[in-house]
XYZ file of C-alpha atoms in Angstrom:
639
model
C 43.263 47.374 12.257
C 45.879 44.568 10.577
C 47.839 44.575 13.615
C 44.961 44.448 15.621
C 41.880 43.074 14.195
C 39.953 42.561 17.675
C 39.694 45.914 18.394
C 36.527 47.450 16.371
C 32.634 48.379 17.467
C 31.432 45.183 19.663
C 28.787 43.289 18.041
C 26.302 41.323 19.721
C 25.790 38.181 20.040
C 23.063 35.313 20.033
C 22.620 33.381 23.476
C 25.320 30.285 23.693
C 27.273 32.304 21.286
C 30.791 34.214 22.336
C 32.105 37.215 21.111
C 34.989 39.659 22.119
C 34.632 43.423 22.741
C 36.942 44.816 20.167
C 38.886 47.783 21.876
C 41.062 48.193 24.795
C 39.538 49.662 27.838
C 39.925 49.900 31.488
C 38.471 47.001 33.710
C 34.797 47.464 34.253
C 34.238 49.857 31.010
C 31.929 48.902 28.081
C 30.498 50.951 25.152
C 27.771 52.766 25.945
C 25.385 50.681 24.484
C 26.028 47.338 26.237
C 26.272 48.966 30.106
C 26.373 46.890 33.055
C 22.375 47.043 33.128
C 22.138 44.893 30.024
C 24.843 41.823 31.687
C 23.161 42.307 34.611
C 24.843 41.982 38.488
C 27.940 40.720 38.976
C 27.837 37.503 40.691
C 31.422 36.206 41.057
C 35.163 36.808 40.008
C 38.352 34.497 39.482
C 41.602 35.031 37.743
C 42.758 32.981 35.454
C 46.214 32.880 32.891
C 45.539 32.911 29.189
C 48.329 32.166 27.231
C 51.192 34.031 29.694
C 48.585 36.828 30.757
C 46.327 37.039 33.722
C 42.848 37.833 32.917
C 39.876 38.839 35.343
C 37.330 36.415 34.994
C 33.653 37.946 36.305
C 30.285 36.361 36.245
C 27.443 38.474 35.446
C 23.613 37.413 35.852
C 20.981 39.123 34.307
C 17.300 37.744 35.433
C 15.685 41.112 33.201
C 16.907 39.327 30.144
C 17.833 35.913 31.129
C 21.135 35.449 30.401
C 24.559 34.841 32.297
C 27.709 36.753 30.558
C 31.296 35.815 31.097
C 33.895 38.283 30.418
C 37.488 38.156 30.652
C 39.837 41.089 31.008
C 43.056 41.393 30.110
C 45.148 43.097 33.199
C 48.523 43.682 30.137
C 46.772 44.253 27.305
C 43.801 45.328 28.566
C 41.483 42.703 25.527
C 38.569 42.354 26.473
C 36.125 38.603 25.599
C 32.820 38.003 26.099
C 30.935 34.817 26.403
C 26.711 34.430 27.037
C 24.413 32.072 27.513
C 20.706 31.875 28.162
C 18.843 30.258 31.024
C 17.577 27.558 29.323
C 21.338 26.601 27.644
C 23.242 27.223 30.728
C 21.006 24.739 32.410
C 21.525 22.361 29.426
C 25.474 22.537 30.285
C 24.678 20.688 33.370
C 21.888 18.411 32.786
C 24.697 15.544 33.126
C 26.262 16.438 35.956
C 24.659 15.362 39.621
C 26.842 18.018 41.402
C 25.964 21.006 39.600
C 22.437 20.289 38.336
C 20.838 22.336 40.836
C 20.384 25.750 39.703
C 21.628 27.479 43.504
C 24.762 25.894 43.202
C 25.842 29.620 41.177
C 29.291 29.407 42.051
C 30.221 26.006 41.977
C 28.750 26.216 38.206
C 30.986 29.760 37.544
C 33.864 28.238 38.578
C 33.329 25.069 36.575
C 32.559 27.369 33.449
C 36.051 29.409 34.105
C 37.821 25.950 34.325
C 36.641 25.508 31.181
C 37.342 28.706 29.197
C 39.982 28.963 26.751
C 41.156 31.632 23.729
C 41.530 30.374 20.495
C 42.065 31.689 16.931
C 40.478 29.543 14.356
C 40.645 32.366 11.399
C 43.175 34.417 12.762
C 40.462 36.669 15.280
C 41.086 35.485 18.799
C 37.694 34.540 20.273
C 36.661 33.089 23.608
C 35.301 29.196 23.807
C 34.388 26.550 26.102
C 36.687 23.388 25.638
C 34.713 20.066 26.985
C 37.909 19.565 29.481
C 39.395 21.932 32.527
C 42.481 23.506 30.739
C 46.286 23.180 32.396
C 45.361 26.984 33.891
C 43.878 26.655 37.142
C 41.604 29.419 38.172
C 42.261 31.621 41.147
C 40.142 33.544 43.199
C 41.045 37.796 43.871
C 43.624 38.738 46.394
C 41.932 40.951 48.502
C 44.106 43.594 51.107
C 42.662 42.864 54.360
C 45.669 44.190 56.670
C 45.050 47.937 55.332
C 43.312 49.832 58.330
C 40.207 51.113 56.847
C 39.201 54.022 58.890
C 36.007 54.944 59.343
C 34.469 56.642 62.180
C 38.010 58.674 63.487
C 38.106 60.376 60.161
C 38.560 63.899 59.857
C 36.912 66.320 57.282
C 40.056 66.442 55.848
C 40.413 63.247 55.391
C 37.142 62.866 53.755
C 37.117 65.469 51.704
C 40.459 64.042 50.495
C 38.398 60.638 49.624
C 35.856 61.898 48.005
C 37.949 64.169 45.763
C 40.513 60.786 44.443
C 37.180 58.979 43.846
C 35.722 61.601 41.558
C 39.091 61.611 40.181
C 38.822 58.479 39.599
C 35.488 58.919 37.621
C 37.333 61.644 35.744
C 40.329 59.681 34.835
C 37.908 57.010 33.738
C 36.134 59.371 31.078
C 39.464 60.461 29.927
C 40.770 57.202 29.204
C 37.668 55.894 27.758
C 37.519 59.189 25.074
C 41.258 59.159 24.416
C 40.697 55.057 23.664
C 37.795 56.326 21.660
C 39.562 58.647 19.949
C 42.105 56.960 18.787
C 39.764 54.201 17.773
C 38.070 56.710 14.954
C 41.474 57.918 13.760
C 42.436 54.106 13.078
C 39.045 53.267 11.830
C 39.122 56.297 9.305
C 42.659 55.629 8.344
C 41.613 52.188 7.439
C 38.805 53.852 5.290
C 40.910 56.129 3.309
C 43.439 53.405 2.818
C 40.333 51.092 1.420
C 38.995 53.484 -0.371
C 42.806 54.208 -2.391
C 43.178 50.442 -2.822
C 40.045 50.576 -4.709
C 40.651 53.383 -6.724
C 44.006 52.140 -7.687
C 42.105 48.624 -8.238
C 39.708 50.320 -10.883
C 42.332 52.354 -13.036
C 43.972 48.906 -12.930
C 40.552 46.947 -14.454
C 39.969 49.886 -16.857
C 43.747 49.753 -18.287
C 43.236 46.052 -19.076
C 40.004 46.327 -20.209
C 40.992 48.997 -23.333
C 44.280 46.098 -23.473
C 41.560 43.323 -24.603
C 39.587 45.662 -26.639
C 42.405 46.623 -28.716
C 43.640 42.720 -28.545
C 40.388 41.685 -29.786
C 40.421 44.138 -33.149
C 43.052 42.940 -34.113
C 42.404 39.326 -33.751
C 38.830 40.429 -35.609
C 41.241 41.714 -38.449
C 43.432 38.387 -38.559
C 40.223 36.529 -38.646
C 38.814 38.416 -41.443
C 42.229 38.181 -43.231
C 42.241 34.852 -43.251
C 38.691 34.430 -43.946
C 39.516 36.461 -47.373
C 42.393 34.226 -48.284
C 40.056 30.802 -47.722
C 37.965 31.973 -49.688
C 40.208 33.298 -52.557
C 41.694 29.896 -52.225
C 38.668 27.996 -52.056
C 36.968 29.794 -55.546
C 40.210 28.582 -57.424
C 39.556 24.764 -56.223
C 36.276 25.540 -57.529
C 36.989 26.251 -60.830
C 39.549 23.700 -61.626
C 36.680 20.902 -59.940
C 33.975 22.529 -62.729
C 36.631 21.546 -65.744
C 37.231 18.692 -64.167
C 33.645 17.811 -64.000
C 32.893 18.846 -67.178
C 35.680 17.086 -68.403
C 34.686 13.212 -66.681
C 30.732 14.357 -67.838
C 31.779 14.403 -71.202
C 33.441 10.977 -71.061
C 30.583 9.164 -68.815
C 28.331 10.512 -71.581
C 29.496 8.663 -74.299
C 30.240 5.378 -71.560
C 26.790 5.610 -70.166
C 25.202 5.965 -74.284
C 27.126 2.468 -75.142
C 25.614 1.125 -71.547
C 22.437 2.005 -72.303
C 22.216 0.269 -75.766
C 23.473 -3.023 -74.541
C 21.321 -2.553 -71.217
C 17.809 -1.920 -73.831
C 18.872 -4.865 -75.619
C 18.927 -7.153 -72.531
C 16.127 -5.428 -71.253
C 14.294 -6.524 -74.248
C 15.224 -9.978 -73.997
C 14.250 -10.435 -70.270
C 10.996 -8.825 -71.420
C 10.233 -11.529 -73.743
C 11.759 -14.232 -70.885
C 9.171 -12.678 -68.492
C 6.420 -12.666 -71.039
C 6.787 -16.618 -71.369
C 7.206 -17.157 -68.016
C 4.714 -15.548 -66.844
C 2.388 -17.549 -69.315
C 4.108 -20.612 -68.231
C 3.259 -19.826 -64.812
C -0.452 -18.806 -65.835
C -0.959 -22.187 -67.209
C 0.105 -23.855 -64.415
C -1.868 -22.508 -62.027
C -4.788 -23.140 -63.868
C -4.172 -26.668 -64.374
C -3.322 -26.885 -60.192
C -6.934 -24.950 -60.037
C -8.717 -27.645 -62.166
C -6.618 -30.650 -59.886
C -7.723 -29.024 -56.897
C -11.556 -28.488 -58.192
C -11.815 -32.344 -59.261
C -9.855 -33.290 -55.876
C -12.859 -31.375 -53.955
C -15.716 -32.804 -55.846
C -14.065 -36.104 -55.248
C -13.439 -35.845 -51.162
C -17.004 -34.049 -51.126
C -18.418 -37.512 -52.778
C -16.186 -39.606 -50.689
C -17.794 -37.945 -47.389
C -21.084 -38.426 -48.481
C -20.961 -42.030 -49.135
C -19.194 -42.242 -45.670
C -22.292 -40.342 -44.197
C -24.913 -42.811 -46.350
C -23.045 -45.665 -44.752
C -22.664 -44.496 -41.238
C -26.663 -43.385 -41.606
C -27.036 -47.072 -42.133
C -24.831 -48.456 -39.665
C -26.871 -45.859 -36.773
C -30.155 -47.683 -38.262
C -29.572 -51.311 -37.651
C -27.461 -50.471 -34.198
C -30.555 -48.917 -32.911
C -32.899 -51.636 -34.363
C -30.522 -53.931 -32.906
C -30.737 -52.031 -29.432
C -34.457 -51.636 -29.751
C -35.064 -55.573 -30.077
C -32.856 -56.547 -27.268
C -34.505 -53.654 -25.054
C -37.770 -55.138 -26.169
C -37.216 -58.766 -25.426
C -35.465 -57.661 -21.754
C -38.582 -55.862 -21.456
C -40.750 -58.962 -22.075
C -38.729 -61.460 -19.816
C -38.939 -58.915 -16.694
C -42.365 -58.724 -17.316
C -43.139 -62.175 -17.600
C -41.113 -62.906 -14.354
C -42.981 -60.216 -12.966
C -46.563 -61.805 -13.631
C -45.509 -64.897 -12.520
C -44.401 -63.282 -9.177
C -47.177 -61.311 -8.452
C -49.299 -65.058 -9.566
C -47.218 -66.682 -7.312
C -47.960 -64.227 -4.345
C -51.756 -64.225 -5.296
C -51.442 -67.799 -4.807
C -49.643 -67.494 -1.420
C -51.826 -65.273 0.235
C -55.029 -67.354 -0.988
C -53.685 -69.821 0.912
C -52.721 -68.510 3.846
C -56.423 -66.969 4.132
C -57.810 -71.013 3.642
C -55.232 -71.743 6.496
C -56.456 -69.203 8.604
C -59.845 -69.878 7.981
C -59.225 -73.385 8.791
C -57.328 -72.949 11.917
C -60.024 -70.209 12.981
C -62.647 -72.884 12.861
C -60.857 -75.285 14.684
C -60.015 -72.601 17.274
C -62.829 -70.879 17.677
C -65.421 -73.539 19.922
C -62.211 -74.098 22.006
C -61.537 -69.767 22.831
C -65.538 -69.798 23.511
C -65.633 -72.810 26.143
C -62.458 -70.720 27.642
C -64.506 -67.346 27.469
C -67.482 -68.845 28.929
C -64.937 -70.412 32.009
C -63.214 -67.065 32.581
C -66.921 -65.409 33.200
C -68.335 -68.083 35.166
C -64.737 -67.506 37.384
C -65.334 -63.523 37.718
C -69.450 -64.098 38.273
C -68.334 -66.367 41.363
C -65.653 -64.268 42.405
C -68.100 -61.353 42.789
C -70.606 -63.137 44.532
C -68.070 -64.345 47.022
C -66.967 -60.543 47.747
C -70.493 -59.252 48.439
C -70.629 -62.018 50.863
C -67.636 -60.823 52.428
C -68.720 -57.242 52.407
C -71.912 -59.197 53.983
C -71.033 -60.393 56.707
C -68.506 -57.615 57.613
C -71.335 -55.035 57.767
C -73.175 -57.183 60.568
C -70.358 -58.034 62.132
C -68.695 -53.853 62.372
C -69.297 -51.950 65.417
C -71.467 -49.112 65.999
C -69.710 -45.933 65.649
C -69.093 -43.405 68.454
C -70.274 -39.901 68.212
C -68.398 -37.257 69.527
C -70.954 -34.666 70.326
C -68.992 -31.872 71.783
C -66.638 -32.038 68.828
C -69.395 -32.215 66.661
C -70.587 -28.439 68.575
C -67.238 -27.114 68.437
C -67.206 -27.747 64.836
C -70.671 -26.281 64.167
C -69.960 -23.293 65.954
C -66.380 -22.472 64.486
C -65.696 -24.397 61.562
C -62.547 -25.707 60.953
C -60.416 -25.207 57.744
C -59.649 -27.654 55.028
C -56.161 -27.840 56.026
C -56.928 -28.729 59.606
C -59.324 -31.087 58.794
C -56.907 -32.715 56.169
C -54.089 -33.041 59.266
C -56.777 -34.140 61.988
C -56.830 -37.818 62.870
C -58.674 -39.967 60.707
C -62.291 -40.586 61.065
C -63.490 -43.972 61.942
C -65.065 -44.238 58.411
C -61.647 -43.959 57.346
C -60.567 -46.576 59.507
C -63.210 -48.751 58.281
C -61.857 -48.242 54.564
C -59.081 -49.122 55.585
C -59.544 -52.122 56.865
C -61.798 -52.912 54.038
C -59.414 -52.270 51.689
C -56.481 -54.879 53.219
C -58.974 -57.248 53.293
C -60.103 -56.566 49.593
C -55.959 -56.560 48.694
C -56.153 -60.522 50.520
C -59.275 -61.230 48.372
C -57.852 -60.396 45.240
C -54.244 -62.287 46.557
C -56.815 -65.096 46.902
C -58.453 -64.184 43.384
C -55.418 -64.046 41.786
C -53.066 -66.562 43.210
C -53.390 -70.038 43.155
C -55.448 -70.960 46.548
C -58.935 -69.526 45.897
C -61.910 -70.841 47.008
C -63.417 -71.415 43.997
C -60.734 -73.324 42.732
C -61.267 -75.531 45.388
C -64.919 -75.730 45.161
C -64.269 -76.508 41.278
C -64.811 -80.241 40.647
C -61.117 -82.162 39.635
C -61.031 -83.918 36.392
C -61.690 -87.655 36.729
C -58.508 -89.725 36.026
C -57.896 -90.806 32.358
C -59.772 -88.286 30.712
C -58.388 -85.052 28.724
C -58.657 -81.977 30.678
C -59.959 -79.417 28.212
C -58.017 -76.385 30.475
C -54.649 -78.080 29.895
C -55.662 -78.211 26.276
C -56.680 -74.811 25.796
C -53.735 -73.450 28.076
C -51.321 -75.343 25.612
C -52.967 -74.071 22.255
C -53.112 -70.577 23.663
C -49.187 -71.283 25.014
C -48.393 -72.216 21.610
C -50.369 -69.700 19.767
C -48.464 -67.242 22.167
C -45.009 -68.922 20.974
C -45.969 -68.494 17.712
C -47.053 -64.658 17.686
C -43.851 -63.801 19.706
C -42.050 -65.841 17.112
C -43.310 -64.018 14.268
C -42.979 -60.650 16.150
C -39.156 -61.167 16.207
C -39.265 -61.970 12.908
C -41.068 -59.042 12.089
C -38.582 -56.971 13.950
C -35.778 -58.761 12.349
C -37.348 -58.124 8.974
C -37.631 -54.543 10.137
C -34.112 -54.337 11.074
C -32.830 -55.853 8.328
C -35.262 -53.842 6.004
C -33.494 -50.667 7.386
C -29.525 -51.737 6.963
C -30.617 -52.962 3.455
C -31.504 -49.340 2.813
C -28.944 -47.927 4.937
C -26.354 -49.807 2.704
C -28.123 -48.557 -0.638
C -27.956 -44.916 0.908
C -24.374 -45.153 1.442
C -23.701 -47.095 -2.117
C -26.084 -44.316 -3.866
C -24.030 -41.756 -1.554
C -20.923 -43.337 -2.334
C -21.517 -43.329 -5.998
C -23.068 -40.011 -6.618
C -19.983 -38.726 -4.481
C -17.726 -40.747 -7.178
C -20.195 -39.506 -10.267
C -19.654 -36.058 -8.905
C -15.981 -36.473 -8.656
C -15.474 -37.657 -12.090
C -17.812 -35.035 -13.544
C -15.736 -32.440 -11.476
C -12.328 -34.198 -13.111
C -13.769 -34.126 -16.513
C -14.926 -30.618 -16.120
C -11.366 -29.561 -14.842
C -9.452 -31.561 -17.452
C -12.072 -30.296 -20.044
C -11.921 -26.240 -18.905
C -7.778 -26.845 -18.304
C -7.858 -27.966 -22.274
C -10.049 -25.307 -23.291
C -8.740 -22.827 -21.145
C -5.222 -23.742 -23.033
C -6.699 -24.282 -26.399
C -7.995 -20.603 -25.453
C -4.374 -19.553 -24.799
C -3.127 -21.180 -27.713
C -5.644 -19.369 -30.100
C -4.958 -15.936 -28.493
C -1.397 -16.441 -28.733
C -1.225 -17.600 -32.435
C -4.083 -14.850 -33.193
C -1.501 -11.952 -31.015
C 1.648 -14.098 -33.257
C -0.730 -13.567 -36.559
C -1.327 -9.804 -35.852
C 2.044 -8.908 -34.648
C 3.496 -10.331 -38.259
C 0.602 -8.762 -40.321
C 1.892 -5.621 -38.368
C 5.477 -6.290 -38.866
C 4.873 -7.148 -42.825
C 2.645 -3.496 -43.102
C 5.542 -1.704 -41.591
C 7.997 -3.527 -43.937
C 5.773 -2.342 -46.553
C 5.608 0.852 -45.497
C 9.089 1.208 -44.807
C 9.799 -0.396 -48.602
C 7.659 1.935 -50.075
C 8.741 4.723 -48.019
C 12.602 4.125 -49.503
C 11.218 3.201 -52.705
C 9.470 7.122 -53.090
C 13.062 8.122 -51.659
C 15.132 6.137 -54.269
C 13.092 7.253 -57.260
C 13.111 11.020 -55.831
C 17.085 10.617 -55.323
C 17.285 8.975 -58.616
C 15.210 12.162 -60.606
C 17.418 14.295 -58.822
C 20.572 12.710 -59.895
C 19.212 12.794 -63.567
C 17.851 15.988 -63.254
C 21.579 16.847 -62.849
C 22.656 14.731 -65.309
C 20.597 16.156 -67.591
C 21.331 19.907 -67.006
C 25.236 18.873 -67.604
C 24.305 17.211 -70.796
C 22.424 20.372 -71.645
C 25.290 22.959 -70.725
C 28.007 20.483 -72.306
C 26.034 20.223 -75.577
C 25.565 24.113 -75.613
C 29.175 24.699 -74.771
C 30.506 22.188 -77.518
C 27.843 24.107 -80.111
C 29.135 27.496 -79.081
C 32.109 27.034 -78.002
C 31.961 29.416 -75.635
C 32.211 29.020 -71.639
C 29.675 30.428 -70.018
C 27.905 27.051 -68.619
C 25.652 28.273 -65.886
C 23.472 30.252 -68.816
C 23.670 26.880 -71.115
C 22.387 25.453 -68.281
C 19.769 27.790 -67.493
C 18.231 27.446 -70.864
C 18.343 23.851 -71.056
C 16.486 23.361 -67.672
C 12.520 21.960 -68.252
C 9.758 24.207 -67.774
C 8.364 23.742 -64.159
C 5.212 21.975 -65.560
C 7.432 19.320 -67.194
C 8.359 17.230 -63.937
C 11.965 15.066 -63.342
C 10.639 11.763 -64.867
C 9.482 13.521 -68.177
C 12.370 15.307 -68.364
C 14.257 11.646 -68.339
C 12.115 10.197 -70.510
C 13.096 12.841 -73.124
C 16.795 11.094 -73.069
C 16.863 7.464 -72.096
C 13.492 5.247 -71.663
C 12.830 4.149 -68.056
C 13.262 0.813 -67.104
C 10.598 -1.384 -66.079
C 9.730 -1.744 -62.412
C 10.585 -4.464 -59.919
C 7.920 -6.154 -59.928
C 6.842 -7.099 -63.441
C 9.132 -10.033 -63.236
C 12.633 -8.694 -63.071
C 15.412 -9.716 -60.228
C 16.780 -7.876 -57.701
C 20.260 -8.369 -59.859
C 18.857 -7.135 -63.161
C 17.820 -3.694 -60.842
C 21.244 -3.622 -59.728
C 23.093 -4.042 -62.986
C 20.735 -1.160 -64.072
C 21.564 1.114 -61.431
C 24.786 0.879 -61.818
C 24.473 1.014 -65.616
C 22.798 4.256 -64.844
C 25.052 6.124 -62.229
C 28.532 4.973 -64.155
């Protein structure tokens, strides 16, 4: 199996994939399990030299389970390799290639497959693979004999019988080979096991031998450790000891240190007492007097402000008198210019009604002579025209009546339309002749020949024609009323640009007004909105600092409680040595940690009663002392 590792039980294989059938056989032979039926029909051969062997390339196609198998043979060493594809990936092999993309072109695509094959060993099993480029073999196709004489119908019974018994030998010989192969397969395979199956035994007495090595390496390491353990500790009591009489030994000396300390430090304390006391009444009496200076100051700025206020009070009275008067006498001037306007106008229009009067008078026999003309001009004008009509009557012919028309029309009366585009009646005709001459009358009415203006008597030389007179008052009367109709209309005109213009000025300065209002109101909400800001930002500032100053107080008072709990401690320790050294010096014995023992307080005595049995506590912080007095005591305390 090390010499040969392809030979083995063939495994099989996904679709694209290649594997190689692991164990020698005879061209054409295959396990039982992967017959011919399962590659399906062989399709085409070539041969082809791998690596200074000729193999037997065929082409199997297998439409049951859609696959095409290549499989090489070795004609030396008799190795077999597989290589299969499915439809769908074969097809994918030539998707880019214009020659060979049609799926009947089975040959042409076999040989360009074989072209392509190559054996390789990537991990030291020899396997078959498609390289993307036609290898330095070239493929040939089978030599075939074709000058053998093949005979077929002048055989004998001999001779057939003599056929038919080498090709069941054939079959025979094949089963032999193919169990001998198999045979010899199992008897390698079970070697193999047997040696496997030593290695491991020999592999676990190996694991268990250095196993029971470590075990026994690790006792006695556990021992060493232990060992050395003992001695540290041995060593470590000793240290122990000589550190108590040392301790004992410095205790006894800061004892009588700290008693000399503390004497001096009462004293001072004492006098810094007393320096507190009278500065603290010092201070007391300053701050009132600063009270009673800022009382006075108040009373006086409160006074100061209210004789401001009486004096502005009086300063708004007379402004607004002083307003009030000069409102009142612009008040009386517009009104007297306005009664001796509307006095004026009065005035005005009074006369123009005498003037009117005056002309109407002097008008008025003048318009009636003319009205009294114009009707005795239209009552002779009429008079003529019924003449005319007159004489035209007696002079018209008689008219011509059409009897059989006049049947005709009685027996099928025409329609309205008809009638309306028949020819005109004579009546008709007789209108219109009328009515030219009636259009010539009234050219003779209106213009300037008429009759009657003939027949009208002249006016005798050197006297005043009253027509002429009348025709030039009523000319000038016209003149006038035209003139004061353009004035009206200029009036009107000039009436509506003078309130045009005011509608653009009011436009124009409401426009402005509401400009500067809108200014003002941004500068004003841009201030406020600022002012706003400026307020929430100092309020956020004054919060944030009154939140900063509670945590510094908290955090003071936090390592205040932490001090004094560290400093009880330390004289709660401090007070047990002075206990056990006072016993021991009494007794003069050493058994300290009993001394000790019956010194200690009773648990309802707490640490800061059990100091103030020995030394008097300072004063705190606060009452007036300096952070360097606290400092000179602590270390006055702790040596």
């Amino acid at each position: 199996a090390q010499a040969n590792p392809a030979r083995g039980r063939r495994a099989p294989c996904d679709p694209g994939g290649s594997h190689r059938t692991p164990f020698r056989a005879m061209a054409g032979i295959m396990d039982d399990d992967t017959g011919d039926e399962d590659k399906g029909e062989l399709k085409y051969q070539e041969s082809k030299e791998f690596e200074s062997e000729w193999f037997l390339c065929s082409a199997y196609d297998s439409p049951k389970s859609k696959r095409v198998t290549f499989e090489i043979y070795g004609l030396d060493t008799q190795d077999m390799f597989t290589k299969v594809w499915d439809y769908s990936a074969f097809d994918g092999l030539f998707r880019f290639n214009a020659e060979l993309m049609n799926p009947n072109r089975k040959e042409g695509r076999f040989h360009w497959i074989i072209e392509r094959l190559q054996i390789v060993s990537p991990a030291g099993t020899r396997e078959l693979r498609l390289s993307p480029e036609p290898t330095e073999e070239v493929p040939q196709l089978p030599l075939y004999e074709t000058t053998r004489k093949i005979p077929t119908g002048r055989m004998d019974l001999k001779e057939r019988q003599r056929l038919r018994e080498q090709m069941d030998m054939l079959d025979i010989r094949r089963a032999e080979n193919i169990a001998k192969k198999r045979l010899a397969t199992k008897q390698r395979v079970l070697a193999h096991i047997m040696r496997l199956k030593e290695e491991d035994a020999l592999r676990k007495k190996e694991v268990d031998r250095k196993i029971e090595e470590e075990k026994k390496l690790r006792v006695k390491m556990k021992e060493e450790a232990e060992k050395r353990e003992r001695e540290e500790e041995a060593r470590r009591e000793v240290m122990r000891k000589q550190r108590g009489k040392k301790v004992e030994e410095q205790e006894t000396s800061i004892m009588g240190r700290d008693e000399e300390k503390y004497k001096a430090l009462r004293v001072r304390w004492r006098e810094l007492d007393a320096e507190r006391a009278k500065m603290l009444a010092d201070f007391r009496d300053r701050a009132e007097k600063e009270k009673q200076a800022k009382i006075d100051a108040e009373i006086q700025r409160k006074e100061h402000l209210e004789n401001i206020k009486s004096r502005r009070q009086a300063a708004w009275a007379a402004r607004e008198e002083r307003v009030r008067k000069k409102e009142k006498a612009k008040i009386d001037a517009i009104l007297e210019v306005k009664e001796t306007r509307a006095r004026q106008a009065k005035l005005r229009l009074e006369r123009n009604k005498e003037f009117l009067a005056l002309l109407h008078s002097e008008r008025q026999p003048i318009f009636r002579e003319q009205l009294d003309r114009t009707a005795e001009r239209a009552r002779a004008k009429e008079s003529e025209r019924e003449a005319f009509e007159h004489y035209k009557e007696k002079r018209a012919l008689p008219k011509k009546v059409n009897k059989k028309g006049n049947a005709k029309r009685s027996s099928k009366p025409m329609s309205a339309g008809s009638e309306a585009k028949g020819a005109p009646s004579p009546k008709a005709k007789g209108t219109a002749k009328t009515t030219g001459k009636s259009k010539d009358e009234s050219e003779v009415e209106g213009g300037e020949p008429s009759d009657v203006g003939e027949a009208a008597p002249k006016p005798a030389a050197g006297k005043i024609d009253p027509d002429k007179v009348l025709d030039a008052v009523e000319a000038k009367m016209r003149k006038e009323m035209e003139e004061a109709r353009k004035r009206e209309i200029k009036q009107r005109k000039r009436e509506k640009k003078i309130d045009e213009r005011e509608a653009a000025r009011e436009e124009r300065e409401n426009q402005h007004m509401a400009k500067v209002r809108e200014d003002y109101r941004q500068g004003h909400t841009v201030k406020e909105e600022a002012a706003a800001e400026r307020r929430l930002v100092m309020s956020q500032r004054e919060k944030d600092s009154a939140t900063a100053e509670m945590r510094k107080q908290q955090e003071r008072a936090r390592l205040e409680k932490v001090r004094q709990e560290a400093v009880a401690r330390k004289e709660q320790k401090r007070f047990e040595n002075m206990c056990a050294a006072t016993a021991a010096l009494s007794s003069q014995t050493p058994p300290r940690p009993s001394a000790a023992a019956a010194c200690v307080p009773k648990p309802a005595v707490g640490a800061a009663q059990a100091r103030m049995r020995v030394l008097p506590l300072r004063p705190p912080r606060g009452a007036g002392g300096s952070a360097r007095d606290a400092v000179v005591g602590r270390q006055a305390r702790h040596g």
